[in-house]
mmCIF file of C-alpha atoms (C1' of nucleotides) in Angstrom:
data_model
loop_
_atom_site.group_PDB
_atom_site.id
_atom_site.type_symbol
_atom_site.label_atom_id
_atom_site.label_comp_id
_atom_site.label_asym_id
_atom_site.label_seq_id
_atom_site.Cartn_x
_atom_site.Cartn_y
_atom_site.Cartn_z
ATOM 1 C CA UNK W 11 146.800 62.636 93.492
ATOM 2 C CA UNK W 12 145.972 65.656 94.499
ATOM 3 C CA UNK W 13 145.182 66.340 97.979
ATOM 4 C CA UNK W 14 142.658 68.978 99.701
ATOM 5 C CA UNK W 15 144.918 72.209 99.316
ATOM 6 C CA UNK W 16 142.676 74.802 100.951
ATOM 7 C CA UNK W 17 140.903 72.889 104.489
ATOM 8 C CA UNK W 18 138.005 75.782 104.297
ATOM 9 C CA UNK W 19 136.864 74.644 101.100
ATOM 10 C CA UNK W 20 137.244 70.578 101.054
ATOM 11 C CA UNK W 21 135.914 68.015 98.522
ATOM 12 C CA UNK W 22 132.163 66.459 99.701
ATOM 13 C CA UNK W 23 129.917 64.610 98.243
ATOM 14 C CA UNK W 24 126.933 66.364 98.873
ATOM 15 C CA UNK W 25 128.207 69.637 98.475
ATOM 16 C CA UNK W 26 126.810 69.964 94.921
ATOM 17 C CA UNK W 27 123.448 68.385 96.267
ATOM 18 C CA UNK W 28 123.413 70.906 98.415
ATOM 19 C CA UNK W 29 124.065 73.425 95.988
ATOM 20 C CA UNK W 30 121.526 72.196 93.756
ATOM 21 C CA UNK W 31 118.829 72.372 96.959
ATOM 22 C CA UNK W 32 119.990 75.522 97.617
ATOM 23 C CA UNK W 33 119.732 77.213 94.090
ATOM 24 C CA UNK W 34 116.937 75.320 92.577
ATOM 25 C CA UNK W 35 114.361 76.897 95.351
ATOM 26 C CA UNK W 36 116.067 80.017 95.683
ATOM 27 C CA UNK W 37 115.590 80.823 91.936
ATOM 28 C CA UNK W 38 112.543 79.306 91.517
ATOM 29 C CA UNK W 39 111.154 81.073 94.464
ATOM 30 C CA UNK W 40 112.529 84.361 93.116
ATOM 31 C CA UNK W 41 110.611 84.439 89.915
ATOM 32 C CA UNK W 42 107.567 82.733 91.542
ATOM 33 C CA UNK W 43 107.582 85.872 93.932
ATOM 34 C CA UNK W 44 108.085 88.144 90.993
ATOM 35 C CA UNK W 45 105.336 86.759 88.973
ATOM 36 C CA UNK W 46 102.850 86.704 92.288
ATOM 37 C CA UNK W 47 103.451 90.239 92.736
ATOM 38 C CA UNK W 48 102.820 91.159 89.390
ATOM 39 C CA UNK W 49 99.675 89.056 88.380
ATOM 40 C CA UNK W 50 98.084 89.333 92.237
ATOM 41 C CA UNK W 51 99.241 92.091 93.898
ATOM 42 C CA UNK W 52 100.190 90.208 96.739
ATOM 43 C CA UNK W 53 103.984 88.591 97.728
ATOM 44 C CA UNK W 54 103.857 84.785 98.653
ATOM 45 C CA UNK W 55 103.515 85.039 102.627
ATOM 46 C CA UNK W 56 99.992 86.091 101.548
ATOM 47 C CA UNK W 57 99.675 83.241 99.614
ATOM 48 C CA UNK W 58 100.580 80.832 101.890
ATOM 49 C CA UNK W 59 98.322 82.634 104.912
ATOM 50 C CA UNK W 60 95.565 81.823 102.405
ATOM 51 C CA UNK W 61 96.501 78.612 101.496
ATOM 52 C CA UNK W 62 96.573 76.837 104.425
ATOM 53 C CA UNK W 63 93.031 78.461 105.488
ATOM 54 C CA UNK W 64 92.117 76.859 102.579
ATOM 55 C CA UNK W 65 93.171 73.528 103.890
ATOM 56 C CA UNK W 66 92.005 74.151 106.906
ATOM 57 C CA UNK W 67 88.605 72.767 108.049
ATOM 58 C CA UNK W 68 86.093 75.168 107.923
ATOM 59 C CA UNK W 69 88.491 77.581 105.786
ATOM 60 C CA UNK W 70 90.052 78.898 109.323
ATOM 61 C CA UNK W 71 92.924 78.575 111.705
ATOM 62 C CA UNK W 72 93.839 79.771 114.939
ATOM 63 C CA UNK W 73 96.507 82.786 115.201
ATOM 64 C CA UNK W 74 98.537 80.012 117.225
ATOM 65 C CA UNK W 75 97.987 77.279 114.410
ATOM 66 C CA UNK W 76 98.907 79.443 112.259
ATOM 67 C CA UNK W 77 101.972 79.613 113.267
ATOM 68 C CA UNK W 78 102.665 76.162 113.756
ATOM 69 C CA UNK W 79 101.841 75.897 109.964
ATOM 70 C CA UNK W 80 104.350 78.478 109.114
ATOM 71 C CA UNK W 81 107.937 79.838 109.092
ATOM 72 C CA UNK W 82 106.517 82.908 110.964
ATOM 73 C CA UNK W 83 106.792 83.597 114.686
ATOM 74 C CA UNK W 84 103.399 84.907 116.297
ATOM 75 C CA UNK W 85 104.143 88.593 116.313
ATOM 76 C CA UNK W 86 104.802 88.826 112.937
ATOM 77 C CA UNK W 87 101.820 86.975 111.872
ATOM 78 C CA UNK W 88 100.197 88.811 114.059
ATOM 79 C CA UNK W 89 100.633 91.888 111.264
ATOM 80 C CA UNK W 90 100.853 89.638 108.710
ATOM 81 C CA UNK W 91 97.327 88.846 109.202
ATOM 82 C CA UNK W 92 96.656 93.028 109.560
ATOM 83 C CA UNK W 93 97.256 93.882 106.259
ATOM 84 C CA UNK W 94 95.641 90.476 104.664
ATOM 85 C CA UNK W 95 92.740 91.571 106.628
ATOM 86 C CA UNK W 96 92.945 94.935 105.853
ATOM 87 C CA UNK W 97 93.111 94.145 102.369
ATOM 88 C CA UNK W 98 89.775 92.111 102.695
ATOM 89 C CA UNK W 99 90.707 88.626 102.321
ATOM 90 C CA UNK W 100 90.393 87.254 105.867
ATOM 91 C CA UNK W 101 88.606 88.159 108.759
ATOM 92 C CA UNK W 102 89.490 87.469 112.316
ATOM 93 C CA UNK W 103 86.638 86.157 114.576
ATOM 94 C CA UNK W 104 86.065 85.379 118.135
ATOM 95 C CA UNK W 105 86.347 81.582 119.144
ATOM 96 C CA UNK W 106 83.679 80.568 120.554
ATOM 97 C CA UNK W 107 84.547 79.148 124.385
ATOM 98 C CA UNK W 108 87.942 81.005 124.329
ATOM 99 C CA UNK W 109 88.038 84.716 125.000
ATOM 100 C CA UNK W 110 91.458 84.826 124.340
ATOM 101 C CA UNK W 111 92.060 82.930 120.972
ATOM 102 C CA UNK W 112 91.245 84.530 117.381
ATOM 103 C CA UNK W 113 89.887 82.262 114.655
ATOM 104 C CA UNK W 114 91.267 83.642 111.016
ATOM 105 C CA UNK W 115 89.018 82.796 108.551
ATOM 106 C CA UNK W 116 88.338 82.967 104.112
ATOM 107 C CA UNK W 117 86.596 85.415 103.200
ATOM 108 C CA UNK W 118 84.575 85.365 99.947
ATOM 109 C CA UNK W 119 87.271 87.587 98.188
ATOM 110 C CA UNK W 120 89.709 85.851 99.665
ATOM 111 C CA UNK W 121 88.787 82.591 98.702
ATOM 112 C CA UNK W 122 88.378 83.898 95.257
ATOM 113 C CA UNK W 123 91.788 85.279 95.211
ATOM 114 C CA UNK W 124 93.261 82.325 96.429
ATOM 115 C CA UNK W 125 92.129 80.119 94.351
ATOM 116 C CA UNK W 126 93.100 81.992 91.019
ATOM 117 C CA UNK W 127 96.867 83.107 92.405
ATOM 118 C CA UNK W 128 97.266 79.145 93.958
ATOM 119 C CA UNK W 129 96.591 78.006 90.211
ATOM 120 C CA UNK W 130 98.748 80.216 88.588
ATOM 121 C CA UNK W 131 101.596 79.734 90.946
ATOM 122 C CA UNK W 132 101.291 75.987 90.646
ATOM 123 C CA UNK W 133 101.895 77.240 87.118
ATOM 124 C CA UNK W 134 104.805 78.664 87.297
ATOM 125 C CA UNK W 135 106.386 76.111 89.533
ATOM 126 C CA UNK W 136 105.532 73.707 87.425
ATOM 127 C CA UNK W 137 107.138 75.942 84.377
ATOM 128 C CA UNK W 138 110.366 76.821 86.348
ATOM 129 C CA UNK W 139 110.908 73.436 88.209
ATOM 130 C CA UNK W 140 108.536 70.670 87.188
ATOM 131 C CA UNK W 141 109.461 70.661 83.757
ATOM 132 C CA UNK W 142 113.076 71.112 84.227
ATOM 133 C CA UNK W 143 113.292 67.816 85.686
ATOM 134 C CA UNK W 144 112.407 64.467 84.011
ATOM 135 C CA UNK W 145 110.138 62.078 85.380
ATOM 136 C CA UNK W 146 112.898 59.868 86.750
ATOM 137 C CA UNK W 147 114.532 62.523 88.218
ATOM 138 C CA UNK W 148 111.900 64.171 90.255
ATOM 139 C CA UNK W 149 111.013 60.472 91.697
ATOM 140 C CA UNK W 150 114.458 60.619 92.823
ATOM 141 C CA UNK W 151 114.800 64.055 94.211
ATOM 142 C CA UNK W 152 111.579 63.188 95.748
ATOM 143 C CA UNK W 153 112.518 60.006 97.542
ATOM 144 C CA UNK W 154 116.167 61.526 98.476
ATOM 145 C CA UNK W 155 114.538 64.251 100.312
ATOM 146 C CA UNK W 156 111.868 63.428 101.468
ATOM 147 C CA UNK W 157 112.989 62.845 104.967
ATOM 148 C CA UNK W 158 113.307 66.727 105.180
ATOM 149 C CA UNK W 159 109.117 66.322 105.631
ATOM 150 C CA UNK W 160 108.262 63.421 107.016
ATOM 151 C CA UNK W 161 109.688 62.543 110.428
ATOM 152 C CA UNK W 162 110.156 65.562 112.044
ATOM 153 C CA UNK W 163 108.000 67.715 113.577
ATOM 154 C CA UNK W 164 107.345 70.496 110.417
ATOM 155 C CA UNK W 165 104.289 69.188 108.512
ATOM 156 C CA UNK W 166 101.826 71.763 106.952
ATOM 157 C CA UNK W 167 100.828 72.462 103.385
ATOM 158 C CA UNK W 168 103.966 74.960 102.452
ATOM 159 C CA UNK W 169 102.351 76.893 99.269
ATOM 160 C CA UNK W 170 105.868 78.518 98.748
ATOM 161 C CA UNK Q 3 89.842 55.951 89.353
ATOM 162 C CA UNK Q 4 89.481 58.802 91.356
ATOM 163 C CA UNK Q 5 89.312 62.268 89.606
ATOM 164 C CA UNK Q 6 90.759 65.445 91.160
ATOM 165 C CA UNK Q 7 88.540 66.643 93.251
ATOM 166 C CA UNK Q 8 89.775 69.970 93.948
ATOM 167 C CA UNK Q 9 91.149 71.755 90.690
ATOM 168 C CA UNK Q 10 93.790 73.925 93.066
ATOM 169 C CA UNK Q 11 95.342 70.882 94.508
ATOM 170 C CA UNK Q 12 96.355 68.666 91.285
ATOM 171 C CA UNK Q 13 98.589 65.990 91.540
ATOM 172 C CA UNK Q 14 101.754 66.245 89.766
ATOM 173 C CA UNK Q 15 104.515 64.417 89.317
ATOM 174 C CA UNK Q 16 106.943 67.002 90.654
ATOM 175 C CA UNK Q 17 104.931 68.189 93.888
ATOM 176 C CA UNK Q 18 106.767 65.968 96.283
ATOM 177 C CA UNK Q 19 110.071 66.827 94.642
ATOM 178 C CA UNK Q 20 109.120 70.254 95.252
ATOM 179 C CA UNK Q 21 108.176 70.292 98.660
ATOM 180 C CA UNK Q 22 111.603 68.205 99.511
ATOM 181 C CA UNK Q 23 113.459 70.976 97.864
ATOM 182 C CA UNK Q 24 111.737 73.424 99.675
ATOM 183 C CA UNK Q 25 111.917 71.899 103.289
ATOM 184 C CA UNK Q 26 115.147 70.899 103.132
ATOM 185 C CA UNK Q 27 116.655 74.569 102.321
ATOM 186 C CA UNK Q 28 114.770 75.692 105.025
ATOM 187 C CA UNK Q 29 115.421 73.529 107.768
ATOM 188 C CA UNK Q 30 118.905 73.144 106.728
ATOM 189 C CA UNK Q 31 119.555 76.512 106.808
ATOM 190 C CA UNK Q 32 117.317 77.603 109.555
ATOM 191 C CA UNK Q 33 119.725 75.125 112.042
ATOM 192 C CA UNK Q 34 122.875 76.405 110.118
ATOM 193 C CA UNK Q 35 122.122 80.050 110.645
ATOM 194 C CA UNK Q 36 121.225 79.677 114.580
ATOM 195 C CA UNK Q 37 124.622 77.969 114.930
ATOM 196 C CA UNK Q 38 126.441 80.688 113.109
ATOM 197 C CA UNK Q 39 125.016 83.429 115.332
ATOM 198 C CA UNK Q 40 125.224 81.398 117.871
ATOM 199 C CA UNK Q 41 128.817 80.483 117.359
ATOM 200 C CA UNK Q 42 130.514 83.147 115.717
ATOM 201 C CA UNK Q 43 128.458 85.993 116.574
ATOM 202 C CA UNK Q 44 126.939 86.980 112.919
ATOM 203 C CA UNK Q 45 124.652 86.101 110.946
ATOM 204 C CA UNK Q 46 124.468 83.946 107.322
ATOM 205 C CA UNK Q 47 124.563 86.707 104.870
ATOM 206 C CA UNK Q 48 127.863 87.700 106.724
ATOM 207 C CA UNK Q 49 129.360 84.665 106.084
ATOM 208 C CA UNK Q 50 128.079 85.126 102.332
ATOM 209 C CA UNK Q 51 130.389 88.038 101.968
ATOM 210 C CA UNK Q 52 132.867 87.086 103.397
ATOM 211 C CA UNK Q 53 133.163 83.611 101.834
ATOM 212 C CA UNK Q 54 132.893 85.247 98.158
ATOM 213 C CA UNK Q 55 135.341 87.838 98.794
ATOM 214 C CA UNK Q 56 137.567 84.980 100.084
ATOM 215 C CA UNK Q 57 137.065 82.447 97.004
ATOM 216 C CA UNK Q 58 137.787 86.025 94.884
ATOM 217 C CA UNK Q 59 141.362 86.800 93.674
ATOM 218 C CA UNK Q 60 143.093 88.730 95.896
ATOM 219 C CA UNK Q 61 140.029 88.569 98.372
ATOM 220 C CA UNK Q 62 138.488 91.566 97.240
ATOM 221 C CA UNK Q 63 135.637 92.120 94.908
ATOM 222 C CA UNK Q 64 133.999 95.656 93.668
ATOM 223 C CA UNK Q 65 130.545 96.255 95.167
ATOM 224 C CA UNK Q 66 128.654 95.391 91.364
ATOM 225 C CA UNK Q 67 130.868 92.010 91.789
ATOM 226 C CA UNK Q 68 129.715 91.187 95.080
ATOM 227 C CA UNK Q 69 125.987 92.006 93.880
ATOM 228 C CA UNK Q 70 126.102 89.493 90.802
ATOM 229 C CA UNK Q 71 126.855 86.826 93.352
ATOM 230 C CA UNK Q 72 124.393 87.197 95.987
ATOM 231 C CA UNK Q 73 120.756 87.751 96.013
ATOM 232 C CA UNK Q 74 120.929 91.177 97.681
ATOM 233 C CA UNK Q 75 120.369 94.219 95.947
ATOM 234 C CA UNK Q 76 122.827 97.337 95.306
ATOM 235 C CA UNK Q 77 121.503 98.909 98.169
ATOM 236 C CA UNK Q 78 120.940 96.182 100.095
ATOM 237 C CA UNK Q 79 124.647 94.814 99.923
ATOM 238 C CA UNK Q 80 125.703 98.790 100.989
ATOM 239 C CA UNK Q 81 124.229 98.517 103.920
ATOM 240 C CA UNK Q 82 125.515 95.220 104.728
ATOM 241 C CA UNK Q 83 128.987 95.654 103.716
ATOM 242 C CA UNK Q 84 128.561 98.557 106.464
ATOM 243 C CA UNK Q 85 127.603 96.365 109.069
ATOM 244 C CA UNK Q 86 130.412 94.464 108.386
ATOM 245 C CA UNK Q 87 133.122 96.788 107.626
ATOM 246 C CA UNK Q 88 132.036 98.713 111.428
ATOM 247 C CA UNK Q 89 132.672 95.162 112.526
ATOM 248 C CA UNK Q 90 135.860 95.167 111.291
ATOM 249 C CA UNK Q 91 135.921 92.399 108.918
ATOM 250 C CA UNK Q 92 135.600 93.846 105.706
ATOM 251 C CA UNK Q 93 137.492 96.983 104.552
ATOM 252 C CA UNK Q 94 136.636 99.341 101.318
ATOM 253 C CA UNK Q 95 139.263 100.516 99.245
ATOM 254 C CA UNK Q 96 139.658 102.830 96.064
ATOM 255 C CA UNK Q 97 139.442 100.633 92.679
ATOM 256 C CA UNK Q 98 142.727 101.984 90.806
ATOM 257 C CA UNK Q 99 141.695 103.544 87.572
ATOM 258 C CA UNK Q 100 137.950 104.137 88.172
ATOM 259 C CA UNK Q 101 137.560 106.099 90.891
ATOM 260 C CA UNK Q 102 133.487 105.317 90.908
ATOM 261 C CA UNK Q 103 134.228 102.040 92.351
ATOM 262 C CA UNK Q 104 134.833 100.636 95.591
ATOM 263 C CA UNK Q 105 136.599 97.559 95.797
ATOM 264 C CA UNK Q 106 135.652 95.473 99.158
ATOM 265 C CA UNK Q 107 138.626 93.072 100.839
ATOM 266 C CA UNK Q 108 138.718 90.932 103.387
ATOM 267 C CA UNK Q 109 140.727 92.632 107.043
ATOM 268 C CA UNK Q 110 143.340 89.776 108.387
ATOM 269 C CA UNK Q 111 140.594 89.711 111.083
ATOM 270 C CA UNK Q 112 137.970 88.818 108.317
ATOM 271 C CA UNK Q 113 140.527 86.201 106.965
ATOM 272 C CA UNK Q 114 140.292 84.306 110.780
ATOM 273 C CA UNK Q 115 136.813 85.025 111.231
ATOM 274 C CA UNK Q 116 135.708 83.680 107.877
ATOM 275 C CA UNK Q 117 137.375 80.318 108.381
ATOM 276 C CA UNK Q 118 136.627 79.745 111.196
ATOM 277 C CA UNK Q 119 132.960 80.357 110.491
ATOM 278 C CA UNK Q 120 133.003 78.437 107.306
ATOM 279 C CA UNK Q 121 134.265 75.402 108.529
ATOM 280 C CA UNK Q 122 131.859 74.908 111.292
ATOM 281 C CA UNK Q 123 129.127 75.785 108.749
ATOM 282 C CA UNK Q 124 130.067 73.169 106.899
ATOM 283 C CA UNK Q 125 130.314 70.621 109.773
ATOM 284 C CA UNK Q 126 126.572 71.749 110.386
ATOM 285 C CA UNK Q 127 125.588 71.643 106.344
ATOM 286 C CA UNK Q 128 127.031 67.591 106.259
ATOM 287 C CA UNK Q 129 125.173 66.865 109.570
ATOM 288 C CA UNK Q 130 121.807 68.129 108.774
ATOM 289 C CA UNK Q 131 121.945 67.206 105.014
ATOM 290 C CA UNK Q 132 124.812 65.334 103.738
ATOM 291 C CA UNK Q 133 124.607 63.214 106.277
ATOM 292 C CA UNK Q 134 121.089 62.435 105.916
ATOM 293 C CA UNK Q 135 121.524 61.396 102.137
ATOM 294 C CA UNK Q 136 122.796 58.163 100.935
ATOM 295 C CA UNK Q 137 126.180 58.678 98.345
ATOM 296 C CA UNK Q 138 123.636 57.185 95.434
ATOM 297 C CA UNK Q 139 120.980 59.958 96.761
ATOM 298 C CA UNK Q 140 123.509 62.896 97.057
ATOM 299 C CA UNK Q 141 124.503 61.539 93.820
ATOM 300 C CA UNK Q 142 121.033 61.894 92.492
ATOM 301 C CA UNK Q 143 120.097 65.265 93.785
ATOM 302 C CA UNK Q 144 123.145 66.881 92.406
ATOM 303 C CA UNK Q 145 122.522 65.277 88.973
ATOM 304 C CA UNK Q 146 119.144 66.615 88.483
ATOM 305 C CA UNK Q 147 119.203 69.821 90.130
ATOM 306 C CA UNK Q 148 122.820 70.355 88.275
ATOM 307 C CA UNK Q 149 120.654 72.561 85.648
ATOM 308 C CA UNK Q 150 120.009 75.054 87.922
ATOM 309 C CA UNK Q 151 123.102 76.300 88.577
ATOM 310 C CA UNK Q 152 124.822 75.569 85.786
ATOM 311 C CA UNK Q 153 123.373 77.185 82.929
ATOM 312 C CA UNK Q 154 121.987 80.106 83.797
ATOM 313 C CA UNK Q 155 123.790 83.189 84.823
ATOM 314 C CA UNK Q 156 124.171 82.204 88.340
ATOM 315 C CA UNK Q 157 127.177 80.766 89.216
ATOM 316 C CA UNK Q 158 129.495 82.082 92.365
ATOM 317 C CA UNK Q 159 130.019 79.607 95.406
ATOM 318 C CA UNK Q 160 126.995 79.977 97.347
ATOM 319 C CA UNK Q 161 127.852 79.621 100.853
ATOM 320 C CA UNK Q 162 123.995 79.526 102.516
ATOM 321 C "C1'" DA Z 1 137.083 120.318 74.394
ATOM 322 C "C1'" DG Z 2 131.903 119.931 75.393
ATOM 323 C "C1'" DT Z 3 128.191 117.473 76.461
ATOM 324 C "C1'" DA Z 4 124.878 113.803 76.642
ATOM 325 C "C1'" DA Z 5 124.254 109.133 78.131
ATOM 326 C "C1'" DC Z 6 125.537 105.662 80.951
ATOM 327 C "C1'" DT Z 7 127.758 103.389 85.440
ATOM 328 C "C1'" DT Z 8 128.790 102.958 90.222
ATOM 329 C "C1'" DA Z 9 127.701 103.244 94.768
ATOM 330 C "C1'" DT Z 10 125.161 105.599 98.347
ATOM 331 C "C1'" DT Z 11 121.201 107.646 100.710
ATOM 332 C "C1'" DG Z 12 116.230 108.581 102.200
ATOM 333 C "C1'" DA Z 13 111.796 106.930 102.874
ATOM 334 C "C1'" DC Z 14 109.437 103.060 103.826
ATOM 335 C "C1'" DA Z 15 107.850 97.918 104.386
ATOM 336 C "C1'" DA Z 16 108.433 93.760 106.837
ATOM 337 C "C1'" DT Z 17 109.989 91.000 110.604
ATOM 338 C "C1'" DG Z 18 111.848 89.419 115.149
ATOM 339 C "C1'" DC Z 19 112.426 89.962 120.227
ATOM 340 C "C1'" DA Z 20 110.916 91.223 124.572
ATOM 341 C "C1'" DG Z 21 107.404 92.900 127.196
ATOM 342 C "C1'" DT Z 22 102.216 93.437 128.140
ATOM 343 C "C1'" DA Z 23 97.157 92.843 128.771
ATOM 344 C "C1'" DG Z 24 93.628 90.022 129.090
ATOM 345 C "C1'" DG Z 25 91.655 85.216 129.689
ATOM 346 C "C1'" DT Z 26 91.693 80.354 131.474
ATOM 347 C "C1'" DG Z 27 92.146 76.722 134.661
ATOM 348 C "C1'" DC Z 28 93.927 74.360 138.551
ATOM 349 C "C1'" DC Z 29 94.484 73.866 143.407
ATOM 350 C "C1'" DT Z 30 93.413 74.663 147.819
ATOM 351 C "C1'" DA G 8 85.771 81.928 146.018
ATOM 352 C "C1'" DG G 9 90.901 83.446 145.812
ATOM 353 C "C1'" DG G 10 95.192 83.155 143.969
ATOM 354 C "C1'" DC G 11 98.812 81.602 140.987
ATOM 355 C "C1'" DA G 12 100.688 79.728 136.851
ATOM 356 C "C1'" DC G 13 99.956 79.455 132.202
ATOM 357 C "C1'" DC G 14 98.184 80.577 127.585
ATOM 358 C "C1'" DT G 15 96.798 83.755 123.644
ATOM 359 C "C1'" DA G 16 97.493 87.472 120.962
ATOM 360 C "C1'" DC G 17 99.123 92.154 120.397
ATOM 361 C "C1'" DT G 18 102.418 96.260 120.772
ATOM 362 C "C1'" DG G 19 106.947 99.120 121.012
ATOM 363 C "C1'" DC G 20 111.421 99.127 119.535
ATOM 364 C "C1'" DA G 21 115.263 97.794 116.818
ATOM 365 C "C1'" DT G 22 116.990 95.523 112.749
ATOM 366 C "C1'" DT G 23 117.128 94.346 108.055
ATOM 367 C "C1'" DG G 24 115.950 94.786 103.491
ATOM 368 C "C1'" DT G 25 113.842 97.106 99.000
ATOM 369 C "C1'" DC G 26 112.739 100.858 95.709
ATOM 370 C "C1'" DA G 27 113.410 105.337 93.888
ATOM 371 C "C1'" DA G 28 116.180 109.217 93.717
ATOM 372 C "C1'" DT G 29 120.921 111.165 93.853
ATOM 373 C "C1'" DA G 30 125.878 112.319 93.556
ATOM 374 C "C1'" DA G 31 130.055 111.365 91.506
ATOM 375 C "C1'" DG G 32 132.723 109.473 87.690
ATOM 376 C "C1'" DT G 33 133.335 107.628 82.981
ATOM 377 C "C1'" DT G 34 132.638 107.038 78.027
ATOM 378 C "C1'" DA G 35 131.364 108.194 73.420
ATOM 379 C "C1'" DC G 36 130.075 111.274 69.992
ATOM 380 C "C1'" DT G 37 130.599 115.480 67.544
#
DNA sequence: AGTAACTTATTGACAATGCAGTAGGTGCCT
DNA sequence: AGGCACCTACTGCATTGTCAATAAGTTACT
């Protein structure tokens, strides 16, 4: 028997769960960044500004939903959305009835983008994850975590 | 038998293990590192350091060392190792017989700091995820996402 | 020994993000 | 209508991180 010898490092069960949580998306997410950059031009945030217009009905969101939607807070979406829209692939519009709000929207380009970097990074996760895993297993990663999604409060298309 | 309808948002078998993956890093870690600032006063790439120069023999590693098992870059990890050598919980020292390299060791004050820190993190990893997982899940999860941190070229004890 | 090629860590310039504060707009309540 | 509380989004400032260039040290080859 040998017992715990160092208290700031003790034996747990899920520790290697959480390990393999931990290091599965951080690699995964690393080379999926990579590859966006390269093929696109643009790092994920973009991508997942665009993808959850494209969700969206009507192909637009609120600054504020947005947000909601997202690991962002509002001022950095706020420039987040400046250099997507600089760049062409949104547009920020008035809402009508609210003087305040500002309705992002698709643009043509945008949508065009979207759709060809959302394919090829469904790709690559599917290269660098997916496939990784066999069937059984990713039905029981899937049903072990999903939880994480479904009760609380954080719904939302994540792209990343 | 309904077809896919929209050609950027398949279904595949690994999607929902995805997403769980995904979610549960992030909320996971987004509670852990508001505790940790909250608690000890720094944030989770502190604790990073100072947890891998603490599972490293004589609790010191070179700079190239500490870079191998993180995700920062040179640079980055320079700048950080700044922050927390001004702090006081790091220190850098000359690397006998190569007098390019620094060699980075934990202060007594780092020692106390570090467990401290690391055992509350861990109190906070088990509550938000351990403890949400049955032992067959935790089981599960570690099983199939074993690959990811086995093989490859990433090992080190990954404290986030 | 001399030198060319590589390593190690740091620095400068810059991009991205959060926090706190601000300006303008809305709506309720009297 | 007037005023007050709230909501929406943006801006200044500080922090954190990356990339490219650099200084200092080491190794190998002749």
């Amino acid at each position: 028997m040998e017992p715990d010898e160092d208290p700031t490092r003790p034996e747990t069960t899920w520790n290697d769960a959480w390990r393999g949580v931990l290091f599965a998306g951080a690699k995964v997410l690393r080379v999926a960044e990579r590859d966006l950059v390269e093929r696109e031009g643009f790092p994920m945030t973009w991508l997942d500004v665009l993808a959850q217009l494209y969700d969206a009905p009507g192909n637009g969101l609120r600054m504020q939903e947005l947000e909601e939607r997202s690991l962002f807070t509002r001022s950095g979406l706020t420039r987040l959305v400046d250099r997507i829209e600089a760049a062409g692939l949104v547009q920020r519009q008035p809402v009508p009835g609210d003087r305040r709000g500002v309705r992002v929207v698709l643009t043509p380009e945008g949508r065009r983008r979207h759709d060809k970097a959302f394919v090829e990074h469904l790709r690559v996760i599917e290269r660098e994850f997916g496939g990784r895993l066999t069937p059984a297993e990713q039905r029981a990663v899937a049903g072990a975590l999903a939880g994480f999604w479904h009760g609380d409060q954080e719904s939302a298309t994540t792209t990343t």
